[in-house]
Short mmCIF file of C-alpha atoms in Angstrom, two decimals:
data_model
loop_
_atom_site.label_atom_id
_atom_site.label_comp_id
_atom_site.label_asym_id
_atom_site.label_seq_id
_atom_site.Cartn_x
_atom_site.Cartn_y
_atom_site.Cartn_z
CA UNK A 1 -3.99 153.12 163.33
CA UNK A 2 -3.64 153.59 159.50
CA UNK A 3 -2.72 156.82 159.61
CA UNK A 4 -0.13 156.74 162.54
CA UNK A 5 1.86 154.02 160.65
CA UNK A 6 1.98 156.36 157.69
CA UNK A 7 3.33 159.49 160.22
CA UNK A 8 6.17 157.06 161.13
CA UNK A 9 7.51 156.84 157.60
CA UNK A 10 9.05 159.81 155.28
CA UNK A 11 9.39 158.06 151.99
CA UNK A 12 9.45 159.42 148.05
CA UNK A 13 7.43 156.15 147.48
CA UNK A 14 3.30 156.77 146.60
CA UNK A 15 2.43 153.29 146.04
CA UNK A 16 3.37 149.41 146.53
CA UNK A 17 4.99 149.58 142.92
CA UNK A 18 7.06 151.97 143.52
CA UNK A 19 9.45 149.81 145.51
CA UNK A 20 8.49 146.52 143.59
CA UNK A 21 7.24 144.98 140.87
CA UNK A 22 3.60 144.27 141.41
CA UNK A 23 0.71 143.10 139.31
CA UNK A 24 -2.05 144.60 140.46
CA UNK A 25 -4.50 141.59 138.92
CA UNK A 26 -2.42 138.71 139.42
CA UNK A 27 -0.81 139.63 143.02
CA UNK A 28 -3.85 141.15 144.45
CA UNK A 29 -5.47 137.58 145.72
CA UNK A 30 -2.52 137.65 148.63
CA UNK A 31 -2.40 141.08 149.77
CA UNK A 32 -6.09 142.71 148.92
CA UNK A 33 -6.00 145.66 151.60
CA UNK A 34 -2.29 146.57 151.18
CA UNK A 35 -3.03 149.53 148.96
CA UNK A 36 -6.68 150.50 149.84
CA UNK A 37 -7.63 153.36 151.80
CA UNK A 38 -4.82 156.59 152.23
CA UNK A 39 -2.28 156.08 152.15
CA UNK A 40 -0.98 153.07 150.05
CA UNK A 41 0.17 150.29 152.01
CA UNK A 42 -1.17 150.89 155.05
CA UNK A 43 -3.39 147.79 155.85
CA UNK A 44 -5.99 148.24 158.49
CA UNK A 45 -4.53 146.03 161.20
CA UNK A 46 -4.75 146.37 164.75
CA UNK A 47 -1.43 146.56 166.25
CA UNK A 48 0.22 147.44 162.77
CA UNK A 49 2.25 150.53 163.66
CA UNK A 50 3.80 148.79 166.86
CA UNK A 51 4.78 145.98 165.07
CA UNK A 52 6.14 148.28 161.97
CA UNK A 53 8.44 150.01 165.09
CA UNK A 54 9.18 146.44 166.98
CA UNK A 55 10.68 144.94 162.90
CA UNK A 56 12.40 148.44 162.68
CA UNK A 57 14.19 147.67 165.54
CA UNK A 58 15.41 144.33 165.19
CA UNK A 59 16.67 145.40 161.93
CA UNK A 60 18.44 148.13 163.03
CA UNK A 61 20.01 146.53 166.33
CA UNK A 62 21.09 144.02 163.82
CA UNK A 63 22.61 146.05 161.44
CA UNK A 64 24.33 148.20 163.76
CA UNK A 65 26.43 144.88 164.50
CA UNK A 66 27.13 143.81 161.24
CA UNK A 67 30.14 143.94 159.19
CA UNK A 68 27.81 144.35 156.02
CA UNK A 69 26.45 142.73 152.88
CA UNK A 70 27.01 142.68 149.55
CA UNK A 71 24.58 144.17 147.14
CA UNK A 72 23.80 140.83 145.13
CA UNK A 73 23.08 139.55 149.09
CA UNK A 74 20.72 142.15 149.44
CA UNK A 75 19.12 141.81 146.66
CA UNK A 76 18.32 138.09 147.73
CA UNK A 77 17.16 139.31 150.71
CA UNK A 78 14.42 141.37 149.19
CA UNK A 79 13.72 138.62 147.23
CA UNK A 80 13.04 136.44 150.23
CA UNK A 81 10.65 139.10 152.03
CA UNK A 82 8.75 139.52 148.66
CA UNK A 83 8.69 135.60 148.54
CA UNK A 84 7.48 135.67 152.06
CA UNK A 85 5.10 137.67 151.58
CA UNK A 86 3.36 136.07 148.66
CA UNK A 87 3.20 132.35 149.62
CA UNK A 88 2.82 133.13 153.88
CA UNK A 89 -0.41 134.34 155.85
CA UNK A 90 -1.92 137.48 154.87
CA UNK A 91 -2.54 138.18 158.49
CA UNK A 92 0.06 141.41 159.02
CA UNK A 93 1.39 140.75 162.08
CA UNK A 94 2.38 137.29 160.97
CA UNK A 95 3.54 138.71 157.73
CA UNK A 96 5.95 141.03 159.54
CA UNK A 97 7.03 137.68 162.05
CA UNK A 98 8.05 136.10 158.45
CA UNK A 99 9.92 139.38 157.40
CA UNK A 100 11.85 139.38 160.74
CA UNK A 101 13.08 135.87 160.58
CA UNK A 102 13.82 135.30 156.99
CA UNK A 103 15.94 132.91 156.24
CA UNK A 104 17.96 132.23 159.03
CA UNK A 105 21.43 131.06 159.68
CA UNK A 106 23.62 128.40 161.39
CA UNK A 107 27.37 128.08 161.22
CA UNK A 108 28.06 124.31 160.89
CA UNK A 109 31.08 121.95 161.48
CA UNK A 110 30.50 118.16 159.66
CA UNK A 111 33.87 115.97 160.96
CA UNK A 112 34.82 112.16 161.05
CA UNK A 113 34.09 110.16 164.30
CA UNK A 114 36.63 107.64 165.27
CA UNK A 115 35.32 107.08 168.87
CA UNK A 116 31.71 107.19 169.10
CA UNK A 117 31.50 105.92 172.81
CA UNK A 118 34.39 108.65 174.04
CA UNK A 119 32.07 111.61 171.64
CA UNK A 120 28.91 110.29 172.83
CA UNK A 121 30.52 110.74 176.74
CA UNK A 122 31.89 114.08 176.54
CA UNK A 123 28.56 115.49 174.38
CA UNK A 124 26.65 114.25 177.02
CA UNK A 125 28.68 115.86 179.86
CA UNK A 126 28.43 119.32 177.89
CA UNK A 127 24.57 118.75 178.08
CA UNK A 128 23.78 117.08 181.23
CA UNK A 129 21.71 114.50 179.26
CA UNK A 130 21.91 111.23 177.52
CA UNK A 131 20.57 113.32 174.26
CA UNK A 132 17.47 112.05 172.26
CA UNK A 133 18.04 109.26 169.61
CA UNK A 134 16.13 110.44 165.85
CA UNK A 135 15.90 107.98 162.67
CA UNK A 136 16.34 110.41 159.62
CA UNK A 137 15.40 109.35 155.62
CA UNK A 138 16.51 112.09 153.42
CA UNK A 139 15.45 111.93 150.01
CA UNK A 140 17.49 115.41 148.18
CA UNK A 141 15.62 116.70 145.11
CA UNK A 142 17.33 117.90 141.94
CA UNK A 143 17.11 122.06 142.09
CA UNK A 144 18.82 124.85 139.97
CA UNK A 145 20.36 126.48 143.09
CA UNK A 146 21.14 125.45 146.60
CA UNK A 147 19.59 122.19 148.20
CA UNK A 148 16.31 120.98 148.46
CA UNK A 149 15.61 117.72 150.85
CA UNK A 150 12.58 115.88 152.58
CA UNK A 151 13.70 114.54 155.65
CA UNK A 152 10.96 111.52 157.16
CA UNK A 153 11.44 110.99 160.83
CA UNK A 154 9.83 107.28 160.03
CA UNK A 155 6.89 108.65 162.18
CA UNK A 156 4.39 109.78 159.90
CA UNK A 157 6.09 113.63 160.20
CA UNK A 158 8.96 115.38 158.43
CA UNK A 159 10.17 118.44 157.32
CA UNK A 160 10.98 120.21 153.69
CA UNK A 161 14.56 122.12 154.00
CA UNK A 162 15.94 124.44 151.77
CA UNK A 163 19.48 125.12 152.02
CA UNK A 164 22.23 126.88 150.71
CA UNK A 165 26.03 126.47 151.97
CA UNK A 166 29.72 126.25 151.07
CA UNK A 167 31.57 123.25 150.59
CA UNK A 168 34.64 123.74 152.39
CA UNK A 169 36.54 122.99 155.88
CA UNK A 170 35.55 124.39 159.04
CA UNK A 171 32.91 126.52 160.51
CA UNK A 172 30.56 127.43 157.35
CA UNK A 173 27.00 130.05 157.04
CA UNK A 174 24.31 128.16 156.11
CA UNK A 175 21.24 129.43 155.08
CA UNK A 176 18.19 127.44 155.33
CA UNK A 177 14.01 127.21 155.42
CA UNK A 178 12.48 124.70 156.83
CA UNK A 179 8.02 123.39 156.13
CA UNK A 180 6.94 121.13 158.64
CA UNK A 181 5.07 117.90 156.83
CA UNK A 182 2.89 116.03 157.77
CA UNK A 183 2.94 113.17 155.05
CA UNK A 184 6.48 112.86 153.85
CA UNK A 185 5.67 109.93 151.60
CA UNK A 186 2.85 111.47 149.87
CA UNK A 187 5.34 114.63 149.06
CA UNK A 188 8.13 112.27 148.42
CA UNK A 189 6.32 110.64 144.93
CA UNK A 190 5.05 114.02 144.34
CA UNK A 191 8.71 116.01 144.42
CA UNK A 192 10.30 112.62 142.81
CA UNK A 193 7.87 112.82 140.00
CA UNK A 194 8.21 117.17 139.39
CA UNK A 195 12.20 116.98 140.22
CA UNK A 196 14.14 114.11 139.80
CA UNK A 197 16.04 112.45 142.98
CA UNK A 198 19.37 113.18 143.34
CA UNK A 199 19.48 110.38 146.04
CA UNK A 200 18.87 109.75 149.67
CA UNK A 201 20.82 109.33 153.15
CA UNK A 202 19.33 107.14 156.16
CA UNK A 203 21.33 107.91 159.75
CA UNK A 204 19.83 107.25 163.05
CA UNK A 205 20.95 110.63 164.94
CA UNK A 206 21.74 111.49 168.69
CA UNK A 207 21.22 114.92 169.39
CA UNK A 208 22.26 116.73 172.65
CA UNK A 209 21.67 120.63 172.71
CA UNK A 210 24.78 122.38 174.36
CA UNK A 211 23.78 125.69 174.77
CA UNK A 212 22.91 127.55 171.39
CA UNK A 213 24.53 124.57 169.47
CA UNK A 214 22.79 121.37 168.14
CA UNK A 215 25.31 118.78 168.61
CA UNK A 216 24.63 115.47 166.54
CA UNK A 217 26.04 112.03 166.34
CA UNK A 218 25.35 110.38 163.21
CA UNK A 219 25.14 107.01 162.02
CA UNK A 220 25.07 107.25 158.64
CA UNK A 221 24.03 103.76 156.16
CA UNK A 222 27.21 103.14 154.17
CA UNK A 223 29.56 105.98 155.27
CA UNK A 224 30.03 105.61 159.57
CA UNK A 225 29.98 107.79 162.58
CA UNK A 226 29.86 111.07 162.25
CA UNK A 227 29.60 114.39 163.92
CA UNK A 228 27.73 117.80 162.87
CA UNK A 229 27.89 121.20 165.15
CA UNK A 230 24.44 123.64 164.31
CA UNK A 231 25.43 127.19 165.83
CA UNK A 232 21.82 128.59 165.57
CA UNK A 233 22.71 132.26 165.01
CA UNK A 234 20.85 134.59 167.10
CA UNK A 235 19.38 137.30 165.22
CA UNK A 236 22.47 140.01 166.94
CA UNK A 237 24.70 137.70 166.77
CA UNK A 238 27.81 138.30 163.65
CA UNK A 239 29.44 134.53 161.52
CA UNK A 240 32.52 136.04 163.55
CA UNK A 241 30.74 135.06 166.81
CA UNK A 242 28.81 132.25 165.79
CA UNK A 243 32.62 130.29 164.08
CA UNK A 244 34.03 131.13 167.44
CA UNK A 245 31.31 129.97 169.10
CA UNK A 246 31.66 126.43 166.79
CA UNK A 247 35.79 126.11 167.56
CA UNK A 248 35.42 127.22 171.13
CA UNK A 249 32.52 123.65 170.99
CA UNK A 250 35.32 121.76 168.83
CA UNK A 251 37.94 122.07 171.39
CA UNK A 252 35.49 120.69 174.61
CA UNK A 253 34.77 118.02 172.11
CA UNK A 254 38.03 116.82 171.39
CA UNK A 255 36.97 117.57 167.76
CA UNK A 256 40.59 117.58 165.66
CA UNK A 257 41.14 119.95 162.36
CA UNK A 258 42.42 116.55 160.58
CA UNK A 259 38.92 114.97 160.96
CA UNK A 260 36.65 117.75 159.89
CA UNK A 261 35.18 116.82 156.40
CA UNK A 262 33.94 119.03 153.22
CA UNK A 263 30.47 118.37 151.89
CA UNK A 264 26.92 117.16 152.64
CA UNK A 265 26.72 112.80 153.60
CA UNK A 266 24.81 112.89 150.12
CA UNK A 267 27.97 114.68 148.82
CA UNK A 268 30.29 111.70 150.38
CA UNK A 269 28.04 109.12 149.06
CA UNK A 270 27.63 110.22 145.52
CA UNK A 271 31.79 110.25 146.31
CA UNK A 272 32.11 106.98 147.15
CA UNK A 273 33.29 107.14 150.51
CA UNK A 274 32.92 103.96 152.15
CA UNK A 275 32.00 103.18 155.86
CA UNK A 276 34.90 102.35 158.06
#
């Protein structure tokens, strides 16, 4: 299996340092088989070299549809994989599940509710349900880029997210990771403690799924009613599509461009906008 992953590749590269930076005693506890045996970097997994072709396709059926990247967002991108691969499984076929799915994306809409019962009416006529009713307590951490939160759903779970987004109007990229938890108070004194709160946002949520879009209806303690559209990108799938796939959402909504807002609620709070 070794050796017919190795006949699917025609590279100048003769070992795992030669395409990044690797210490051989310090980095060797997560990936011990990666360079063992001939060649380099051929673990001994079963199912390896279909999985090598299956990620080789998904990257270049993505690609083919893209309208590119810049080379500082490539070179995050590496980053991430290398990330992934040093703080996920060591199992390869999960490795290469990581690799496939790093980082992924949702174009979001945040805008001001002034009706929640006409919203709640029409959401719920776009999903053919009543949608599902969440209590939220985010507690965002202090971090030198992007945004790191703990979200308890008051239920003994929760979830670490890692975000990065624009502030501005409209349809926005995000960029996020999300850890499921299974004691968000423990973590909470734990992250408090090593990072300093930057403060925290309670909402009770209503969420109806319309297609490939989370809608929500938020709550939120000391700001109002709000609404937030999730376009979970699919991997194919261009910001192009995924914006016109948000305005097309806006417009069944009844969603106006004079109510959309600019910011995270923690933003608006640390504002001082006020509940009305």
């Amino acid at each position: 299996m070794t050796k017919l992953a190795a006949e699917e590749e025609v590279c100048d590269a003769e070992c795992f340092s030669d395409v990044i930076k690797f210490d051989v005693q310090k980095d060797v506890k997560y990936c011990a088989q990666l360079w063992e045996g001939s060649p380099p970097m051929a673990p001994p997994n079963p199912g390896y070299s279909e999985s090598i072709q299956e990620l080789k396709n998904v990257i270049l059926s993505k690609a083919s549809k893209s309208a590119g990247i810049t080379l500082s967002q490539f070179k995050t991108k590496v980053e991430d994989l290398w990330n992934a691969l040093l703080n996920e499984s060591t199992n390869t076929l999960h490795v290469l599940y990581v690799l496939s799915r790093a980082m992924p994306s949702n174009v979001e809409i945040k805008a001001k509710v002034s009706d929640l019962t006409q919203f709640a009416q029409k959401a719920a006529e776009l999903c053919q349900s009543e949608g599902t009713i969440i209590r939220q307590h985010d507690t965002f951490f202090s971090c030198s880029q992007g945004r790191l939160k703990l979200r308890d759903f008051m239920n003994g779970s929760g979830q670490l997210i890692f975000y990065e987004r624009p502030d501005t109007d409209g349809p926005k990229l995000s960029r996020y990771s999300i850890t499921p938890i299974s004691n968000p108070q423990s973590l909470q004194v734990v992250l408090s403690e090593a990072l300093g709160v930057k403060g925290e946002v309670k909402k009770e949520r209503r969420l109806f799924l319309i297609g490939q879009t989370r809608v929500h209806l938020d709550t939120v303690e000391g700001l109002g009613h709000y609404m937030e559209l999730e376009v979970v990108m699919r991997p194919e799938q261009t910001v192009e599509e995924g914006q016109q796939v948000a305005e097309d959402l806006m417009e069944k909504l009844g969603v106006s461009k004079e109510s959309l807002v600019t910011g995270a609620y923690m933003d608006l709070l640390l504002k001082g906008h006020k509940e009305t």
